[in-house]
CSV table of C-alpha atoms and ligand atoms in Angstrom, one decimal:
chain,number,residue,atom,x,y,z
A,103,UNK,CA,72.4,23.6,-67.5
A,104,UNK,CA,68.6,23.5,-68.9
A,105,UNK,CA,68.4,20.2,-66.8
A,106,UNK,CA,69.9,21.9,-63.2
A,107,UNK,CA,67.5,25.0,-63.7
A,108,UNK,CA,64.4,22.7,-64.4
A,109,UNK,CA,65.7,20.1,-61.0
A,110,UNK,CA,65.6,24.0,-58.7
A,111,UNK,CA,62.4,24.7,-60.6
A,112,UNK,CA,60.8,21.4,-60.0
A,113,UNK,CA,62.1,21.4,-56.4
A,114,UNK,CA,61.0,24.8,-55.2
A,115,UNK,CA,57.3,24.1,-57.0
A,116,UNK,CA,57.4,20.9,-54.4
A,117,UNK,CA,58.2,23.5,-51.5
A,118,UNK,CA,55.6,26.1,-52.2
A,119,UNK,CA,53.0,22.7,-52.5
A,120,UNK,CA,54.4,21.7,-49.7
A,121,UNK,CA,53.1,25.0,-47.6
A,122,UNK,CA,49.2,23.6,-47.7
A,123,UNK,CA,46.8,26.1,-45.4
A,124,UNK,CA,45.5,24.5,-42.3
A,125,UNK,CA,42.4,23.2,-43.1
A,126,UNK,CA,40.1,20.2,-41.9
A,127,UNK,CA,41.0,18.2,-45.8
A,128,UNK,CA,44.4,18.8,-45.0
A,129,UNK,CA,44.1,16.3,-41.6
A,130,UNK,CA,41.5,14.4,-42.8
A,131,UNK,CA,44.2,12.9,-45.2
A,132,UNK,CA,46.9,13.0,-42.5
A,133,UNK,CA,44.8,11.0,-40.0
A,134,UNK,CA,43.6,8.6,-43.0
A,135,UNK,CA,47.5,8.1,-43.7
A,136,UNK,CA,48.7,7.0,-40.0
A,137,UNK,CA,48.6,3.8,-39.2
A,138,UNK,CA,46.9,3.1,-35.8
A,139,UNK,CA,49.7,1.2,-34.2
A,140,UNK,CA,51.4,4.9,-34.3
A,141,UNK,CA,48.4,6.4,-31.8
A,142,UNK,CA,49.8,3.3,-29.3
A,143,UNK,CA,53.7,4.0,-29.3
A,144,UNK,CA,53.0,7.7,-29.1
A,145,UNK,CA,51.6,7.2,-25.5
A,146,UNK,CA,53.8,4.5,-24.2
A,147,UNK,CA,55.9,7.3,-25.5
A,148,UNK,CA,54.4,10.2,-24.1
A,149,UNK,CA,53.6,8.8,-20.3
A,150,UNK,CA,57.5,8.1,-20.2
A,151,UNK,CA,57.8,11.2,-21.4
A,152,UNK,CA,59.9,14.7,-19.0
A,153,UNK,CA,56.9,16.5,-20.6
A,154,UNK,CA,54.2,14.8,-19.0
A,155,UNK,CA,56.3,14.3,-15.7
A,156,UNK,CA,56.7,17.9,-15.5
A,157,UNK,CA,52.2,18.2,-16.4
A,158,UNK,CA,51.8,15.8,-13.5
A,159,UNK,CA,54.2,17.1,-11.2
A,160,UNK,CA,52.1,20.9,-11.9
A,161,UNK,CA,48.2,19.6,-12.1
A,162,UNK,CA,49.5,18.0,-8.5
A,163,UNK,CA,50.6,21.3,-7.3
A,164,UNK,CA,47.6,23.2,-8.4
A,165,UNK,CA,44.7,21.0,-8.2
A,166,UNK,CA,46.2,18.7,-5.5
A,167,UNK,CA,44.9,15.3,-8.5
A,168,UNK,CA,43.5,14.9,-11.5
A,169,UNK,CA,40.4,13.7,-10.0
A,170,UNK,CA,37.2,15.0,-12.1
A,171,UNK,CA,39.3,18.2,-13.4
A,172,UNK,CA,37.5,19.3,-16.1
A,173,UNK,CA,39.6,19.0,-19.3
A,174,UNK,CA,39.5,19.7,-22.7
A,175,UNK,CA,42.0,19.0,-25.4
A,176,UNK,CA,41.7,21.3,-28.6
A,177,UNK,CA,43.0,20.3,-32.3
A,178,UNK,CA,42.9,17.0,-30.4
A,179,UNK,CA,44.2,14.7,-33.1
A,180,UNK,CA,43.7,11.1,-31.9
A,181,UNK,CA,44.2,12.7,-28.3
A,182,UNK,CA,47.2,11.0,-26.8
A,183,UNK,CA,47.6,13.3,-23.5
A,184,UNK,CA,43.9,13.1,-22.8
A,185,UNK,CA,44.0,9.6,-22.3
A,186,UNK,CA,46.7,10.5,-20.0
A,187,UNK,CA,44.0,12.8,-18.1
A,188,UNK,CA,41.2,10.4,-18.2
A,189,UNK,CA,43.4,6.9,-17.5
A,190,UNK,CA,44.0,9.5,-13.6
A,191,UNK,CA,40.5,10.3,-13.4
A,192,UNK,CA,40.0,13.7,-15.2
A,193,UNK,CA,36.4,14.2,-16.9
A,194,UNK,CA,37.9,14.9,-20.8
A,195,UNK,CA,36.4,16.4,-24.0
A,196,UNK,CA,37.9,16.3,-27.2
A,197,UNK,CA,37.3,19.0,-29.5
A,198,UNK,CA,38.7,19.0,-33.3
A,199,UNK,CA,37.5,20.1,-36.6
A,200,UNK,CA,38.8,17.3,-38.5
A,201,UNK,CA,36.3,14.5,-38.6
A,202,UNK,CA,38.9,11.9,-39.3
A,203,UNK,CA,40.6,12.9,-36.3
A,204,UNK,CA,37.3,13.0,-34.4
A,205,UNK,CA,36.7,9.2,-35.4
A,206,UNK,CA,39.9,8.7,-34.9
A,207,UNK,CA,40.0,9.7,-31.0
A,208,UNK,CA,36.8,8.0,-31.2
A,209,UNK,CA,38.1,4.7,-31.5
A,210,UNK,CA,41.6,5.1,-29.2
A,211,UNK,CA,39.8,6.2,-26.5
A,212,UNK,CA,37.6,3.0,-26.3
A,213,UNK,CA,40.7,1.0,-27.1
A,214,UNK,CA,41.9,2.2,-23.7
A,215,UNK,CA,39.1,1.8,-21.9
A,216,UNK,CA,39.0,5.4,-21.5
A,217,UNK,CA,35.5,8.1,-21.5
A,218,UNK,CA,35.1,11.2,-23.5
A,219,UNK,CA,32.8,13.9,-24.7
A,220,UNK,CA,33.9,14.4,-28.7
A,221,UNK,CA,33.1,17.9,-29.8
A,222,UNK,CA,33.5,18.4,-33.9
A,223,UNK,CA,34.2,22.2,-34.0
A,224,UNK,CA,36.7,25.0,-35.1
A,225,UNK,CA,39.2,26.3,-32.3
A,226,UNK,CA,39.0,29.7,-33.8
A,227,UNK,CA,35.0,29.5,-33.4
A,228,UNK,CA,34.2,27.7,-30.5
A,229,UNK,CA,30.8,26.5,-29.7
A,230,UNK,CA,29.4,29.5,-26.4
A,231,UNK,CA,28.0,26.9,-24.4
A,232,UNK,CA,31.6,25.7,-23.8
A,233,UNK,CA,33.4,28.9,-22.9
A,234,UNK,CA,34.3,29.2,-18.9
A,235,UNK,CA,34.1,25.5,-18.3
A,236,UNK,CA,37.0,24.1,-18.1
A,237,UNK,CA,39.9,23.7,-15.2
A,238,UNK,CA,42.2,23.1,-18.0
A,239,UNK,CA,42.6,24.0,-21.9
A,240,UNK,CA,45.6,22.0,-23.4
A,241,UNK,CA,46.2,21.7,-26.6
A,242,UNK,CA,50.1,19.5,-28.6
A,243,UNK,CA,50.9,20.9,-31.8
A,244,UNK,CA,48.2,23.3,-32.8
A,245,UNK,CA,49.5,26.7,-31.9
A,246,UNK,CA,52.1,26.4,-34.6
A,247,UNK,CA,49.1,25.7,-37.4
A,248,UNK,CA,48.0,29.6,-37.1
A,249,UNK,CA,49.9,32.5,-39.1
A,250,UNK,CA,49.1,36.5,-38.3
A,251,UNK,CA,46.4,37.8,-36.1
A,252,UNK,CA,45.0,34.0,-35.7
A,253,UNK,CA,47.8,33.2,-33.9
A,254,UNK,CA,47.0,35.6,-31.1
A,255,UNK,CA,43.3,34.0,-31.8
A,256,UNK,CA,43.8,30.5,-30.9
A,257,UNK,CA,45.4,31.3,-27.5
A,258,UNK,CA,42.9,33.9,-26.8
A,259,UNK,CA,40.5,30.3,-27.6
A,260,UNK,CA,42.4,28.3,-24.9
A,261,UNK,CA,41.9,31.0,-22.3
A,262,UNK,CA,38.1,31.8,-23.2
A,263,UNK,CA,37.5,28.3,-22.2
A,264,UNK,CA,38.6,28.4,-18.7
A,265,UNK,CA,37.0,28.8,-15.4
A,266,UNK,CA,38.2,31.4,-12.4
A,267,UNK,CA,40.8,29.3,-11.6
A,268,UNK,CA,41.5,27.6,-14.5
A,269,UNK,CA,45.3,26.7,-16.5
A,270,UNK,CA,46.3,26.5,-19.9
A,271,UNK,CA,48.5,24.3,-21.5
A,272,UNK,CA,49.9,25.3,-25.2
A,273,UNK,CA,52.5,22.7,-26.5
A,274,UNK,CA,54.1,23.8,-29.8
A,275,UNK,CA,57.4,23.6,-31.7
A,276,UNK,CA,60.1,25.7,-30.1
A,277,UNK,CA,62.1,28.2,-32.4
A,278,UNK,CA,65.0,27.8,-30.9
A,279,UNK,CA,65.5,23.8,-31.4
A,280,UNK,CA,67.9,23.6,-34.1
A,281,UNK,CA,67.3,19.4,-34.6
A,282,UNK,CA,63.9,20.4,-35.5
A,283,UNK,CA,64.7,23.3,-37.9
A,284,UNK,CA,67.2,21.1,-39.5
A,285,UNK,CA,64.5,18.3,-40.3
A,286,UNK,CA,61.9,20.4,-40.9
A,287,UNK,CA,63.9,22.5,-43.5
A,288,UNK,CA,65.1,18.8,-44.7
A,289,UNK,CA,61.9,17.4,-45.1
A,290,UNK,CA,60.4,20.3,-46.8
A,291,UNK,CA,63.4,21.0,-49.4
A,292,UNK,CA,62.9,17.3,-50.3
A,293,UNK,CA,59.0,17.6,-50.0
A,294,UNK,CA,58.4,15.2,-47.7
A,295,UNK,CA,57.0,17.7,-45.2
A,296,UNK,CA,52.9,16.6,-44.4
A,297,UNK,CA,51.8,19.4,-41.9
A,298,UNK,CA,51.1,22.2,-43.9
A,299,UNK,CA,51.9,25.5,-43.0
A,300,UNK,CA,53.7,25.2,-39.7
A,301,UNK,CA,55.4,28.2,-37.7
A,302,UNK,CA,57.3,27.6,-34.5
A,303,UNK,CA,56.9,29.8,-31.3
A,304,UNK,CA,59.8,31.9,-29.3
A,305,UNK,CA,59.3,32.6,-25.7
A,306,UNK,CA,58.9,36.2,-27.1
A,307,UNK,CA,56.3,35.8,-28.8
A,308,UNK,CA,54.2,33.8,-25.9
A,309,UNK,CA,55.2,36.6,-24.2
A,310,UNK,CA,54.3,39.5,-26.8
A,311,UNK,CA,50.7,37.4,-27.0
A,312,UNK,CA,50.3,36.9,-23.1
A,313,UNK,CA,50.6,41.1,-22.7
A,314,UNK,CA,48.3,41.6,-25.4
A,315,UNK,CA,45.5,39.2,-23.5
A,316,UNK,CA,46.3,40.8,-20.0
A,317,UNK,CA,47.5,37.2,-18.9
A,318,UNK,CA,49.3,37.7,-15.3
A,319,UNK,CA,51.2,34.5,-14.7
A,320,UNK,CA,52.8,33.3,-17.4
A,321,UNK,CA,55.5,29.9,-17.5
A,322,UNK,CA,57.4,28.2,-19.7
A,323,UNK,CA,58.3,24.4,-19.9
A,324,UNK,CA,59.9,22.1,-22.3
A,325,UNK,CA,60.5,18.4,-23.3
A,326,UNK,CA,63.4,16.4,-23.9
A,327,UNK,CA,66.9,18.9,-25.1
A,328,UNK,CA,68.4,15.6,-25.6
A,329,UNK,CA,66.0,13.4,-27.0
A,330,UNK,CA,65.4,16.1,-30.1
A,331,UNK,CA,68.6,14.9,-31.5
A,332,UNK,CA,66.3,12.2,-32.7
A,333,UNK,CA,65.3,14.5,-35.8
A,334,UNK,CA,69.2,14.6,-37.0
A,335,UNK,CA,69.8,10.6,-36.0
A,336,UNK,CA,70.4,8.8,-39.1
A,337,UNK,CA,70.6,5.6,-37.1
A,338,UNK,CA,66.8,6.0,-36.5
A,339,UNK,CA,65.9,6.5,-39.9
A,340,UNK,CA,68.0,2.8,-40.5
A,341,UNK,CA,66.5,1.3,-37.4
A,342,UNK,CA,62.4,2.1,-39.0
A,343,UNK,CA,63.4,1.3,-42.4
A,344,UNK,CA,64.9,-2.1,-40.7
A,345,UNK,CA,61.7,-2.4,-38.6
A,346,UNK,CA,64.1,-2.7,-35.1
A,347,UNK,CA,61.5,-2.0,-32.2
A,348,UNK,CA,63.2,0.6,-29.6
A,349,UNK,CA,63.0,0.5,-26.5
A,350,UNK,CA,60.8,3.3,-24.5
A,351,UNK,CA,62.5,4.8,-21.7
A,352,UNK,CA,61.5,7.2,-18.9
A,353,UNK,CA,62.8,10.5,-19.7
A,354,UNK,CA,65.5,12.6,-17.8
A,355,UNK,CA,65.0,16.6,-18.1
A,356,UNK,CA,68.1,18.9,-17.8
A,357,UNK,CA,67.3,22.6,-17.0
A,358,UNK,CA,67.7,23.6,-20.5
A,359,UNK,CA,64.6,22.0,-21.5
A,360,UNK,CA,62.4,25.0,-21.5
A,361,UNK,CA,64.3,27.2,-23.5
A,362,UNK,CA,65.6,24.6,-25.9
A,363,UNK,CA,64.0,21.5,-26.4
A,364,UNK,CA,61.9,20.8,-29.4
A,365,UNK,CA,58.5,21.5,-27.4
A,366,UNK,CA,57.9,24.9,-25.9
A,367,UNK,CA,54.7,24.8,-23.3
A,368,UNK,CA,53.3,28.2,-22.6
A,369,UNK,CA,51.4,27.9,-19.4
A,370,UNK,CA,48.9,30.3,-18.5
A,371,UNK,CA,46.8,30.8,-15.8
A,372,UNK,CA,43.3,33.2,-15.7
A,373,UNK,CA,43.0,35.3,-12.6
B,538,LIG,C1,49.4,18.0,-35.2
B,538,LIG,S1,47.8,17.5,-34.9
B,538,LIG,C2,47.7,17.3,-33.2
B,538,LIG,C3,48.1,15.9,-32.7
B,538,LIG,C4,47.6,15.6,-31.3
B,538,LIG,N1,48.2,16.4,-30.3
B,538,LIG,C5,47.7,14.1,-31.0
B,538,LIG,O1,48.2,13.8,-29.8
B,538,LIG,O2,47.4,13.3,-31.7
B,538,LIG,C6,46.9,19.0,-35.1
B,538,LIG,C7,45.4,18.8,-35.0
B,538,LIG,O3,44.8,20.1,-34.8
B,538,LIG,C8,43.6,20.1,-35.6
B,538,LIG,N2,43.2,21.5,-35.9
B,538,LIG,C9,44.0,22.3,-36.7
B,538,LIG,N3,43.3,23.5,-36.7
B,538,LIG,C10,42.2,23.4,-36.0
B,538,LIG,C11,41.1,24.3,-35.7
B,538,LIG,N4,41.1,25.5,-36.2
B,538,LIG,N5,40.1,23.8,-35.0
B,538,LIG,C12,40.1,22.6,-34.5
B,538,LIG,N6,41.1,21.7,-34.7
B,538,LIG,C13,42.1,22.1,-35.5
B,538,LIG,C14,43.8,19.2,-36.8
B,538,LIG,O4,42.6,18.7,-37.3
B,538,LIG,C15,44.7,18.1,-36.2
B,538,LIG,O5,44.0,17.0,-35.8
């Protein structure tokens, strides 16, 4: 008995120490962690990828290319979907407050031949001279870093950097993906869990947000329904731990994507 009580104990210590705050330490040892081969399959991954079909298929329908847009990428990371930008011509800054992942971007961007302006700052606090500059404000797997009032804050940020005409794009973990909950709650009951404090989004609350900031048009889109099973596969667990290579194959979207799938992307357009 005194030995079950201190195994709960000792494992729900491990949750609470699991729940770090979002701060710059707290990536700066995630981005020291990751091995740079991962920054290379996550866009071989990502330009196969529904979601990025379905970000073409809409910069094409507003902007007519990619040609000089002006972009910026927020909580960047290494910056795997502005390379995407940049590879089709777009003019790219990378903004981030963790220096690691600042260096980090650094380096992948010169790996693939790729230009960028590398801005070290908060989201929450962003430098004036950048505010109404941009054509597009995009940022994968920030949104979700934010808890209370900031969480109205950091889109309010994406918005404050656009031009007339400008469109946001806010990819985060969708509420409603149960492989994701699943793994999440996994990970973190076993304490395995290395983002911090992490909160996914509902359409409701995008929408709740987009009100409160007067935001007229307002979309949703998602990624793969289908390929989120990966986060319950045990066969992938077997096939890293066995060091099998898979293969990366373009994506196929079904219309339940965007309320669904393990990304939700909020897009918003000014004016
Ligand atoms: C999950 S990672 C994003 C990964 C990225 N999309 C990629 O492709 O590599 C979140 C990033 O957001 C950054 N971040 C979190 N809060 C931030 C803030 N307030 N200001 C700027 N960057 C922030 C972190 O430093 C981290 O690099």
């Amino acid at each position: 008995m005194h030995k079950f009580i201190n195994k709960i104990v000792y494992k729900h210590l491990k949750i609470i120490l699991c729940m770090q705050k979002n701060t710059p330490e707290l990536w700066d040892n995630l981005w020291k962690r990751t091995a740079k081969g991962e920054d290379t399959k996550n866009l071989q991954r990502e330009e196969l990828s529904i979601r990025w079909q379905r970000i073409e298929k809409i910069i094409k329908a507003k902007f007519g290319s990619f040609s000089n847009l002006n972009v910026i990428e927020i909580g960047a990371g290494s910056g795997t979907n502005s390379i995407l930008f940049a590879k089709r011509g777009a003019k790219v800054t990378i903004l981030d407050y963790s220096k690691k992942a600042i260096e980090r971007s650094k380096e992948f961007f010169k790996r693939n031949n790729c230009q960028a302006e590398f801005i070290l700052a908060d989201a929450l606090k962003l430098p004036e001279k950048l505010k109404g500059k941009y054509d597009i404000s995009m940022s994968f797997g920030l949104a979700e870093h934010f808890t209370g009032k900031q969480r109205k804050d950091i889109i309010e940020s994406h918005l404050s950097l656009l031009n007339k005409n400008g469109l946001a794009i806010i990819s985060v973990p969708n509420k409603m993906n149960l492989p994701y909950r699943i793994h999440k709650f996994v990970m973190r009951t076993l304490g395995f869990w290395k983002f911090g404090e992490e909160y996914p989004y509902t359409r409701r609350e995008f929408i709740r947000i987009g009100k409160l900031l007067n935001i007229k048009n307002i979309r949703f889109m998602g990624d793969s329904l289908i390929n989120s099973f990966r986060f319950i596969n045990p066969w992938l667990l077997i096939r890293r731990k066995l060091k099998i290579k898979p293969k990366i194959k373009k994506e196929k979207g079904t219309f339940l994507d965007s309320y669904l799938s393990y990304s939700l992307v909020f897009l918003a357009e000014k004016g």
